[in-house]
Backbone as XML, in Angstrom:
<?xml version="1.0"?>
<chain id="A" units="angstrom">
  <residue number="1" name="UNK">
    <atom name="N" x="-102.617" y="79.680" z="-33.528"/>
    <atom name="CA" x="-102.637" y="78.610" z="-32.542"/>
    <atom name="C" x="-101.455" y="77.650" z="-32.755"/>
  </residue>
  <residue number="2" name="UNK">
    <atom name="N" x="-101.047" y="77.234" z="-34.004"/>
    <atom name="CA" x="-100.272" y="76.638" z="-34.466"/>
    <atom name="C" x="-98.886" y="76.661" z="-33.995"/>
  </residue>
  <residue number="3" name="UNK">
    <atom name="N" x="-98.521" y="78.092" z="-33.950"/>
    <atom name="CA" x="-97.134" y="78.581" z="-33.180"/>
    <atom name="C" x="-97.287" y="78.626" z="-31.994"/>
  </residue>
  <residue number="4" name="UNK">
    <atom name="N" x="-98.376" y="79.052" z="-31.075"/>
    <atom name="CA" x="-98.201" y="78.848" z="-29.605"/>
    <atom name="C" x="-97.841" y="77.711" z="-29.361"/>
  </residue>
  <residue number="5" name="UNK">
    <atom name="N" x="-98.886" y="76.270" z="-30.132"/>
    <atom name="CA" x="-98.299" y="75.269" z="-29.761"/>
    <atom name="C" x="-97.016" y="74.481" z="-29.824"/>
  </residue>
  <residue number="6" name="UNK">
    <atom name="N" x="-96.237" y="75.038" z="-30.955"/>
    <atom name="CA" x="-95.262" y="74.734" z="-31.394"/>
    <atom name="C" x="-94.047" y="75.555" z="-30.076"/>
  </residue>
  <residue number="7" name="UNK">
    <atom name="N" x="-94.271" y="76.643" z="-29.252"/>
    <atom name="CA" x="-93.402" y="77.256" z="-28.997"/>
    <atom name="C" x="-93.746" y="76.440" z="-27.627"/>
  </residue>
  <residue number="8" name="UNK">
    <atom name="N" x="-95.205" y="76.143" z="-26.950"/>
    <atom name="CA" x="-95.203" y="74.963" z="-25.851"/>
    <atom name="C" x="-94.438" y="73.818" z="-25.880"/>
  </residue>
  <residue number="9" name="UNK">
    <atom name="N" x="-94.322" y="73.271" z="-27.184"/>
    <atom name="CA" x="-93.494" y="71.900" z="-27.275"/>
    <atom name="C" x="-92.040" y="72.218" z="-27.275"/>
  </residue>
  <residue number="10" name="UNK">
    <atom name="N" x="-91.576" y="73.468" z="-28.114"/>
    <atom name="CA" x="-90.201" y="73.994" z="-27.742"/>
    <atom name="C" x="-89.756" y="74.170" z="-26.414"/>
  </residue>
  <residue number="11" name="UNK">
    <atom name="N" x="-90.494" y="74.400" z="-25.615"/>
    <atom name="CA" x="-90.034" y="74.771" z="-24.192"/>
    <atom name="C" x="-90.450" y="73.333" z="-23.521"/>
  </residue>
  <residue number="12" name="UNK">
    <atom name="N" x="-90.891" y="72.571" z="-23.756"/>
    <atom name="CA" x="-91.422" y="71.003" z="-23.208"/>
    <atom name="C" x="-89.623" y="70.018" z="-23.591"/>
  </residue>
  <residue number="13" name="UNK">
    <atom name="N" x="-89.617" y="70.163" z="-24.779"/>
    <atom name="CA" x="-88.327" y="69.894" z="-25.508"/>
    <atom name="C" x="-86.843" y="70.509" z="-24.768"/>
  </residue>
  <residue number="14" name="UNK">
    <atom name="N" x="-87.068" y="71.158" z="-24.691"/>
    <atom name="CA" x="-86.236" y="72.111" z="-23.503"/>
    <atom name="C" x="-85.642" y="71.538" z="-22.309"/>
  </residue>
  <residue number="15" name="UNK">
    <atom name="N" x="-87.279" y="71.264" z="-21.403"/>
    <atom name="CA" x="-87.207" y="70.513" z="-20.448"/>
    <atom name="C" x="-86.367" y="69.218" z="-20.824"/>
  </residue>
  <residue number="16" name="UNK">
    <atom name="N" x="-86.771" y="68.347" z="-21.606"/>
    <atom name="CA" x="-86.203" y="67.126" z="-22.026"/>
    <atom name="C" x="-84.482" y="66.861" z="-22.453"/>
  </residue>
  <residue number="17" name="UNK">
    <atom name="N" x="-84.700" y="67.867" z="-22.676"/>
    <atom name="CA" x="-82.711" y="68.156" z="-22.937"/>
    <atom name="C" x="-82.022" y="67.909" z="-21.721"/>
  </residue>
  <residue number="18" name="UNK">
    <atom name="N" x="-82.688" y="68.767" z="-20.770"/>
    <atom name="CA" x="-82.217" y="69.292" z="-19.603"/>
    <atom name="C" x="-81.820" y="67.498" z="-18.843"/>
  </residue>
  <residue number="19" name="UNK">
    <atom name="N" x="-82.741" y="66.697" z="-19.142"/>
    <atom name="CA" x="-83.077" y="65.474" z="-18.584"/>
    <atom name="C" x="-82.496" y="64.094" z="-18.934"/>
  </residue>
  <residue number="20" name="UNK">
    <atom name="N" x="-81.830" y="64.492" z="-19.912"/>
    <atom name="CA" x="-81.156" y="63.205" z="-20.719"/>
    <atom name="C" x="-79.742" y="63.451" z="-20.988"/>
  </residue>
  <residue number="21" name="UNK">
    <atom name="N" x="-79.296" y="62.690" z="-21.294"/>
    <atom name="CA" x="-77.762" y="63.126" z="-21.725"/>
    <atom name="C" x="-77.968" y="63.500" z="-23.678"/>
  </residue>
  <residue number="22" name="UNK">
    <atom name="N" x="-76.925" y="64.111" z="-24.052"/>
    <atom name="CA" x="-76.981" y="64.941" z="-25.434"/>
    <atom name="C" x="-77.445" y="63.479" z="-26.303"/>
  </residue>
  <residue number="23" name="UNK">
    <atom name="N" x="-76.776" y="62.403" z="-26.510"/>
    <atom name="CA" x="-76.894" y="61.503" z="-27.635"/>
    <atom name="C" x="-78.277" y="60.679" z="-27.236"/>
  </residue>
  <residue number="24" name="UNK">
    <atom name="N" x="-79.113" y="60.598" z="-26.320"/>
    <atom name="CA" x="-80.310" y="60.403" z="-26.122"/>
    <atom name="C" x="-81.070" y="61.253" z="-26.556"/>
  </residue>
  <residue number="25" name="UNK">
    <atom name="N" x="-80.975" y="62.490" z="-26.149"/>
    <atom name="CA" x="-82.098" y="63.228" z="-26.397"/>
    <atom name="C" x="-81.762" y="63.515" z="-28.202"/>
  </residue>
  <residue number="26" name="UNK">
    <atom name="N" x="-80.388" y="63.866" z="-28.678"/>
    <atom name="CA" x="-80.904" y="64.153" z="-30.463"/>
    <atom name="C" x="-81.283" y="62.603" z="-30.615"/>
  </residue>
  <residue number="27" name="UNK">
    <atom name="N" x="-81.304" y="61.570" z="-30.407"/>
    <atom name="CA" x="-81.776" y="60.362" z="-31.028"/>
    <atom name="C" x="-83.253" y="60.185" z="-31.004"/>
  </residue>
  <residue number="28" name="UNK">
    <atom name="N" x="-83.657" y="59.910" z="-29.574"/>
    <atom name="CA" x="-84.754" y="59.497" z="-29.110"/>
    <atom name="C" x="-85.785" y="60.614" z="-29.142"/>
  </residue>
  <residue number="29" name="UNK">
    <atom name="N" x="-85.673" y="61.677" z="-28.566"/>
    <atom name="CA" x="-86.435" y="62.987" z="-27.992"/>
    <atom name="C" x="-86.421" y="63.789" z="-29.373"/>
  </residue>
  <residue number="30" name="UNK">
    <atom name="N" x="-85.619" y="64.082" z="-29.604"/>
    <atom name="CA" x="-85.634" y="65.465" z="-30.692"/>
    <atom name="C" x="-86.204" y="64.721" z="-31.896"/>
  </residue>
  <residue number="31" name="UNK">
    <atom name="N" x="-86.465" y="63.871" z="-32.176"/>
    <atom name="CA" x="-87.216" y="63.913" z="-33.924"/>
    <atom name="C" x="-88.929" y="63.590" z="-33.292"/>
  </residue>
  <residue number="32" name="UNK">
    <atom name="N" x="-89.094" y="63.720" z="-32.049"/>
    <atom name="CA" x="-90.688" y="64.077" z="-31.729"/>
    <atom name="C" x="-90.984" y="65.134" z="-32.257"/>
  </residue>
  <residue number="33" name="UNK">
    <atom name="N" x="-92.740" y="65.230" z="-33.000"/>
    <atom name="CA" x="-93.148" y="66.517" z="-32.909"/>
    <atom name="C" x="-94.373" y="66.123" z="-32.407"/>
  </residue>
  <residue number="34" name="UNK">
    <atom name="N" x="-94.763" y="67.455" z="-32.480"/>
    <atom name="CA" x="-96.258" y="67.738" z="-31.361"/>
    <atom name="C" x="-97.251" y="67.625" z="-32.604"/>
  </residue>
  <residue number="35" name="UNK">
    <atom name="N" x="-98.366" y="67.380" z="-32.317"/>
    <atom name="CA" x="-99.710" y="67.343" z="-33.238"/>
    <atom name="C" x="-100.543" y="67.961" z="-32.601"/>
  </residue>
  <residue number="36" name="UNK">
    <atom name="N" x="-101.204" y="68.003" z="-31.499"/>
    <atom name="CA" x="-101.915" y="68.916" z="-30.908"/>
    <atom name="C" x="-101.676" y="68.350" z="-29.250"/>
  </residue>
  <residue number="37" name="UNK">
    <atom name="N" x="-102.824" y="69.705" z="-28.417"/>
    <atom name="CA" x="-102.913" y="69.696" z="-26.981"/>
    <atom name="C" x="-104.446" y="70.005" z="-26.656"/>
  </residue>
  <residue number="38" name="UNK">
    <atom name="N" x="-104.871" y="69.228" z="-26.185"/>
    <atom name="CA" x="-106.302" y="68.918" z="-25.491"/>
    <atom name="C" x="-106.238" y="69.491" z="-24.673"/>
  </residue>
  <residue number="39" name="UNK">
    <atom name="N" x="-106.437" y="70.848" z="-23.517"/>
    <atom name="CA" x="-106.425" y="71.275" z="-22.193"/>
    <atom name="C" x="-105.130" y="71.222" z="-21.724"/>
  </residue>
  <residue number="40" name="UNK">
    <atom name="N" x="-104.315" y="70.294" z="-20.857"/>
    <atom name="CA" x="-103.197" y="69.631" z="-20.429"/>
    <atom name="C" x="-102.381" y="68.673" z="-21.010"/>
  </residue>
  <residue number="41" name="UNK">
    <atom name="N" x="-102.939" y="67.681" z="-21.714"/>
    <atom name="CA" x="-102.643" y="66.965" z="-22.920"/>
    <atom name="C" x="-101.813" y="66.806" z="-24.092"/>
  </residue>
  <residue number="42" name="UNK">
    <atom name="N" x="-100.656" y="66.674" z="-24.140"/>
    <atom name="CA" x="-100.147" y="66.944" z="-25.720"/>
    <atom name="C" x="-99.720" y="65.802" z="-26.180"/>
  </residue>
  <residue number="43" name="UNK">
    <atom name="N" x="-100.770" y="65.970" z="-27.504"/>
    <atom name="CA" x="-99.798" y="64.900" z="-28.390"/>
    <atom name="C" x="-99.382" y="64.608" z="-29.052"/>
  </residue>
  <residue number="44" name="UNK">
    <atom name="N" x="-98.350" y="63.696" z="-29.545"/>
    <atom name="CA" x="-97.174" y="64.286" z="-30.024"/>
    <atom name="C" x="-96.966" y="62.932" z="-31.114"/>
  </residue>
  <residue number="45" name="UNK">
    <atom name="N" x="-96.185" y="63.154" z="-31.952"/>
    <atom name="CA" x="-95.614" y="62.006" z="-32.946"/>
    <atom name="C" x="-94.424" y="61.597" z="-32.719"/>
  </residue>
  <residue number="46" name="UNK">
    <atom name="N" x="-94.839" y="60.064" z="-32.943"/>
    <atom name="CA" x="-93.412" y="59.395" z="-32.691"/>
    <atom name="C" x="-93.043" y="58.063" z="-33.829"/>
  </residue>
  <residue number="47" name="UNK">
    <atom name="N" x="-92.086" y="58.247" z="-34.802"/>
    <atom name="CA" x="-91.602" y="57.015" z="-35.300"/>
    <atom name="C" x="-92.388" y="55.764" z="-34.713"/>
  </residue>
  <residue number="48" name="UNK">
    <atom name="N" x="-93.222" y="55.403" z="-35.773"/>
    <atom name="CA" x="-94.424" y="54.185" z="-35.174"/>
    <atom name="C" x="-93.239" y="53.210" z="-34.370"/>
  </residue>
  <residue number="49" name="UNK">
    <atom name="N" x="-92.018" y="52.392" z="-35.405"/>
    <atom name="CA" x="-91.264" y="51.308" z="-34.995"/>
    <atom name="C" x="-90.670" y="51.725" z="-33.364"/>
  </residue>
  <residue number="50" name="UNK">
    <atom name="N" x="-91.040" y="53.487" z="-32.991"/>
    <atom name="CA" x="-89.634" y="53.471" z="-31.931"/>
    <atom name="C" x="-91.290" y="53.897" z="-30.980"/>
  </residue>
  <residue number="51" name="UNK">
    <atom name="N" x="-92.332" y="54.029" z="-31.135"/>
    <atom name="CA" x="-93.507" y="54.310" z="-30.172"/>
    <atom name="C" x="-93.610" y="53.554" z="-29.022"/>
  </residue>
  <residue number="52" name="UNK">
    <atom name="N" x="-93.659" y="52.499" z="-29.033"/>
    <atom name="CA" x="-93.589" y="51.875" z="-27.681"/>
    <atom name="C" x="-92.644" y="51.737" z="-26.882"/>
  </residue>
  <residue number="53" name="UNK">
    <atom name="N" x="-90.868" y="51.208" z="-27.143"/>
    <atom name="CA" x="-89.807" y="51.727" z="-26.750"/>
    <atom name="C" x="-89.821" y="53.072" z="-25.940"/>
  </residue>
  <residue number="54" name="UNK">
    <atom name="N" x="-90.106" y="54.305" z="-27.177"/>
    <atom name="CA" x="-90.256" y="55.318" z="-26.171"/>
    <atom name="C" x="-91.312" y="55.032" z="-25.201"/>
  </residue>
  <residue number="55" name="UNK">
    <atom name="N" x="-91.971" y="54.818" z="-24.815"/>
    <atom name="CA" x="-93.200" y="55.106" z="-23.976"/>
    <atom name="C" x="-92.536" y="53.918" z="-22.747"/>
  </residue>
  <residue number="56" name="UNK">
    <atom name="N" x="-92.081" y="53.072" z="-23.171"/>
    <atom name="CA" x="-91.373" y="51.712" z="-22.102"/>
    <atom name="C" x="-90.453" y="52.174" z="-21.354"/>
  </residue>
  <residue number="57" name="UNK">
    <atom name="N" x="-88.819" y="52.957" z="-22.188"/>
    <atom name="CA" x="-87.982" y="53.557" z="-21.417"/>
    <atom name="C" x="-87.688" y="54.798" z="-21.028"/>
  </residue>
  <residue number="58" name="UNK">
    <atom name="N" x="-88.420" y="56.091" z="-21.841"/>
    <atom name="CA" x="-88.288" y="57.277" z="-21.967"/>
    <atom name="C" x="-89.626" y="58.256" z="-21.468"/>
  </residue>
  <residue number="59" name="UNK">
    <atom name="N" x="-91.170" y="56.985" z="-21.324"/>
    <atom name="CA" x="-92.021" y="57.899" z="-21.020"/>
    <atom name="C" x="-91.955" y="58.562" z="-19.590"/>
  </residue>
  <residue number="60" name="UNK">
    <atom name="N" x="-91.320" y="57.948" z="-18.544"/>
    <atom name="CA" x="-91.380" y="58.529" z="-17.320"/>
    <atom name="C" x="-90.795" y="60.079" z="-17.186"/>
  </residue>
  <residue number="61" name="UNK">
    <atom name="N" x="-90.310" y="60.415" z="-18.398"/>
    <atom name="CA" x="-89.833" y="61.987" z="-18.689"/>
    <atom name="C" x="-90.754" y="62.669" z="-19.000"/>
  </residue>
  <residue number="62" name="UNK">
    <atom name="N" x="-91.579" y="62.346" z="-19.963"/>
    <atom name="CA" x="-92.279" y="62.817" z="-20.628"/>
    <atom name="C" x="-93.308" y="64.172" z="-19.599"/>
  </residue>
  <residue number="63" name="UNK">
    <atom name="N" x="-94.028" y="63.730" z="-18.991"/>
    <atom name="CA" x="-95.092" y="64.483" z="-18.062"/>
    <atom name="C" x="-94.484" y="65.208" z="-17.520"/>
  </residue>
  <residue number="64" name="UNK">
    <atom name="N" x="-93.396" y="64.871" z="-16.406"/>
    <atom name="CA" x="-92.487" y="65.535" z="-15.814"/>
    <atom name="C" x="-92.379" y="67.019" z="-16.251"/>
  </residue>
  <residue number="65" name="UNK">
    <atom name="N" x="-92.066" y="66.930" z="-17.684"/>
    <atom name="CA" x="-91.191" y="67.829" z="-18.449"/>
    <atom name="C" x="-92.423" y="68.647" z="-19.258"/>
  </residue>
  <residue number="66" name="UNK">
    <atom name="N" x="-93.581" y="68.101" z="-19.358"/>
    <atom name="CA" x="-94.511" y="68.917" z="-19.804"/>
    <atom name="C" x="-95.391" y="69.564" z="-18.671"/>
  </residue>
  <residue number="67" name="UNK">
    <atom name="N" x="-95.282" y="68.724" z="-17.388"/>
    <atom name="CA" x="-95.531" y="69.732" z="-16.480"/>
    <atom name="C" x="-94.824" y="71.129" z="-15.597"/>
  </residue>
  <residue number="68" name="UNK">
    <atom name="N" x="-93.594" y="71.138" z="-16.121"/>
    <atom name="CA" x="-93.034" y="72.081" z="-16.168"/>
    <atom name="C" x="-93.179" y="73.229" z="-16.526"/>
  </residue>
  <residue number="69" name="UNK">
    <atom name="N" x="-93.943" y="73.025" z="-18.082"/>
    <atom name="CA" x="-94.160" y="74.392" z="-19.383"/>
    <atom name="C" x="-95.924" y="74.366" z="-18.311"/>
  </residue>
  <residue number="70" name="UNK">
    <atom name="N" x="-96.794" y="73.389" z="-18.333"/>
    <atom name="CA" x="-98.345" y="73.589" z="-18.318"/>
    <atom name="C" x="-98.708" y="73.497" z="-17.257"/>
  </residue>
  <residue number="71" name="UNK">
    <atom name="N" x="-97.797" y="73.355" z="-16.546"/>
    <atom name="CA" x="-98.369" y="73.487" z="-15.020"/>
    <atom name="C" x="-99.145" y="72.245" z="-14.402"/>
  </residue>
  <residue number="72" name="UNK">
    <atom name="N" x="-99.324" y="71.556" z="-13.131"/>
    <atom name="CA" x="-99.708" y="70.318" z="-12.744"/>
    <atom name="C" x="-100.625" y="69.566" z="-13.907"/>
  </residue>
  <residue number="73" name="UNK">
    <atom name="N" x="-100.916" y="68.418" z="-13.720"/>
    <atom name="CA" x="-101.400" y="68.091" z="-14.146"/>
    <atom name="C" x="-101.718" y="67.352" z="-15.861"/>
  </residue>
  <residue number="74" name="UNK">
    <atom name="N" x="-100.167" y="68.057" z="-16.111"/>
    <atom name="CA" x="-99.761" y="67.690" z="-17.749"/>
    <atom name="C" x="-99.879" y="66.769" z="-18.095"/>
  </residue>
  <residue number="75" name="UNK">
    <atom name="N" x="-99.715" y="66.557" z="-19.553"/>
    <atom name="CA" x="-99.301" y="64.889" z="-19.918"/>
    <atom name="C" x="-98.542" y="65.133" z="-21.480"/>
  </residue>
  <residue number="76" name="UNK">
    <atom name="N" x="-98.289" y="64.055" z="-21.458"/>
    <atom name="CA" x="-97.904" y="63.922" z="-23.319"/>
    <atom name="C" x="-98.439" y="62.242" z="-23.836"/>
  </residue>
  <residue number="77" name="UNK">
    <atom name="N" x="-99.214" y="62.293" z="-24.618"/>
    <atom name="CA" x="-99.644" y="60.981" z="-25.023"/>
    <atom name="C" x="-98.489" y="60.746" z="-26.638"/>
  </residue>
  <residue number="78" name="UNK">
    <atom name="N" x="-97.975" y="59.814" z="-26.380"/>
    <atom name="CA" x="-96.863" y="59.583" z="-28.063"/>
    <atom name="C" x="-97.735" y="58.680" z="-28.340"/>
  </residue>
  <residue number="79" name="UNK">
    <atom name="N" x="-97.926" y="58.808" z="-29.897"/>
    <atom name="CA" x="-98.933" y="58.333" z="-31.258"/>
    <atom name="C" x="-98.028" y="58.119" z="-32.225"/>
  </residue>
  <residue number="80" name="UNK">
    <atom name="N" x="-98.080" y="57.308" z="-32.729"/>
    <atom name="CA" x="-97.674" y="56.430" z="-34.103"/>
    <atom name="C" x="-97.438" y="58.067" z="-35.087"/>
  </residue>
  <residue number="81" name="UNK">
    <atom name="N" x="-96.251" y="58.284" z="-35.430"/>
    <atom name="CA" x="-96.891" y="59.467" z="-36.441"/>
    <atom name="C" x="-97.686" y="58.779" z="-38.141"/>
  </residue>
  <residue number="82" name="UNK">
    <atom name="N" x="-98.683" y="59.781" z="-38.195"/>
    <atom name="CA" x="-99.520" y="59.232" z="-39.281"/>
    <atom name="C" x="-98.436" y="59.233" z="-40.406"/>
  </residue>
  <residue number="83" name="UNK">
    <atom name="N" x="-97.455" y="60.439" z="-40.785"/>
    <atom name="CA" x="-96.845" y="60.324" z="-42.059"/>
    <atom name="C" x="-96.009" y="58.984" z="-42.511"/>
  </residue>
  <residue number="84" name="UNK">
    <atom name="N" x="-94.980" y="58.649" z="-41.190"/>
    <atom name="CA" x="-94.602" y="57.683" z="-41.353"/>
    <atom name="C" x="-95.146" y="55.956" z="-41.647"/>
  </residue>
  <residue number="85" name="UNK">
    <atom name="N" x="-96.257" y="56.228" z="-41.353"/>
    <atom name="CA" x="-97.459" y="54.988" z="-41.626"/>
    <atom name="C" x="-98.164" y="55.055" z="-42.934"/>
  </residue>
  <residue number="86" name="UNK">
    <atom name="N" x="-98.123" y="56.178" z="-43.327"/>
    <atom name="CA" x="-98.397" y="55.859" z="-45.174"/>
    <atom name="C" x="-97.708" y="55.927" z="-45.821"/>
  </residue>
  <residue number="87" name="UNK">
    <atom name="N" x="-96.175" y="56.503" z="-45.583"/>
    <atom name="CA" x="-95.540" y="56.404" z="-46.367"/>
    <atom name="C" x="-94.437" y="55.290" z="-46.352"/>
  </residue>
  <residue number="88" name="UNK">
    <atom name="N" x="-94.295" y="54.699" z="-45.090"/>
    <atom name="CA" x="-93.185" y="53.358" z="-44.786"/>
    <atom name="C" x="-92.530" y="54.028" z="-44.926"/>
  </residue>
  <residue number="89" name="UNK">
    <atom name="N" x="-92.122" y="55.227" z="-44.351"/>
    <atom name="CA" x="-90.872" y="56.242" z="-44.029"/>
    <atom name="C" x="-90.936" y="57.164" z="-42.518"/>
  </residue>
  <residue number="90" name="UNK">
    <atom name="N" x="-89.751" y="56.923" z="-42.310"/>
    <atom name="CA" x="-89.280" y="57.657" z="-41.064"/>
    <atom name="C" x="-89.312" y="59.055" z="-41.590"/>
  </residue>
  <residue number="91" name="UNK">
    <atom name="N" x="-90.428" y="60.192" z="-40.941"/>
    <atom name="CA" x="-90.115" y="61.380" z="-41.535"/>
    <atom name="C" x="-88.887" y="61.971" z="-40.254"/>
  </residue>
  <residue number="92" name="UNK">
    <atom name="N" x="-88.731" y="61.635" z="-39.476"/>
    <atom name="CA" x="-86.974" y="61.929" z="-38.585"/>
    <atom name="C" x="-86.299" y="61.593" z="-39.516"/>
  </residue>
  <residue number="93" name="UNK">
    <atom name="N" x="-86.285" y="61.208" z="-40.480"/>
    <atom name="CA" x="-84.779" y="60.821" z="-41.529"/>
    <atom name="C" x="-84.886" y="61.234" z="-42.572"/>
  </residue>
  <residue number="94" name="UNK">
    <atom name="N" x="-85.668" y="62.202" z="-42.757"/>
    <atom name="CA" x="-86.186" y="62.951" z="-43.560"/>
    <atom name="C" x="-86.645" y="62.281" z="-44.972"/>
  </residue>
  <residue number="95" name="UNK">
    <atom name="N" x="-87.523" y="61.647" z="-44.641"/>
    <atom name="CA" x="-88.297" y="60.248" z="-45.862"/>
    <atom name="C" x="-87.867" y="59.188" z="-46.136"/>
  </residue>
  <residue number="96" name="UNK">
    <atom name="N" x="-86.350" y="58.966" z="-45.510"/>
    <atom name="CA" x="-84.961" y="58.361" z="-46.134"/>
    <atom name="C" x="-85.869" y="56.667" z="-46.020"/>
  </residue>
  <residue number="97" name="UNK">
    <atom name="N" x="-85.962" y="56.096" z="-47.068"/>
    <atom name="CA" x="-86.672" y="54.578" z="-46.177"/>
    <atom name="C" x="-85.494" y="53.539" z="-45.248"/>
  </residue>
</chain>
């Protein structure tokens, strides 16, 4: 299950490329990952400090682009990622504090 979902968010990610210019999407978009998908639903981790930002200037992509891979009705909910909240590390920077 793990890899299907992972290969849904690859092709969701996809979409999102397609949608942004290059230095947006490796900044903002590409250090998302997915955590799971409820039915239509996916959700995904995001750098707690950059979670709302994204969701303020970048979420209007989001659905768009996951309704693409899942067909009407998609979504993507962005969540605080848990790692970065216990550890007071950005895991996009690979732990770096």
């Amino acid at each position: 299950m793990r890899a299907e979902l992972e290969d849904i968010w690859s092709r969701v990610q996809a979409e999102l490329a397609l949608s942004v210019d290059e230095p947006t999407y490796r900044i903002w978009l590409a250090p998302l990952r997915v955590r799971s998908l409820d039915d239509r639903l996916l959700y995904v981790d995001a750098p707690p400090q950059a979670c709302g930002w994204l969701r303020d200037r970048l979420g209007r992509l989001l659905n768009p682009c996951a309704s693409e891979v899942l067909g009407p009705r998609a979504g993507v909910e962005l969540l605080p990622d848990p790692r970065a909240a216990a550890t007071g590390q950005d895991p996009a920077d690979g732990g770096a504090p």
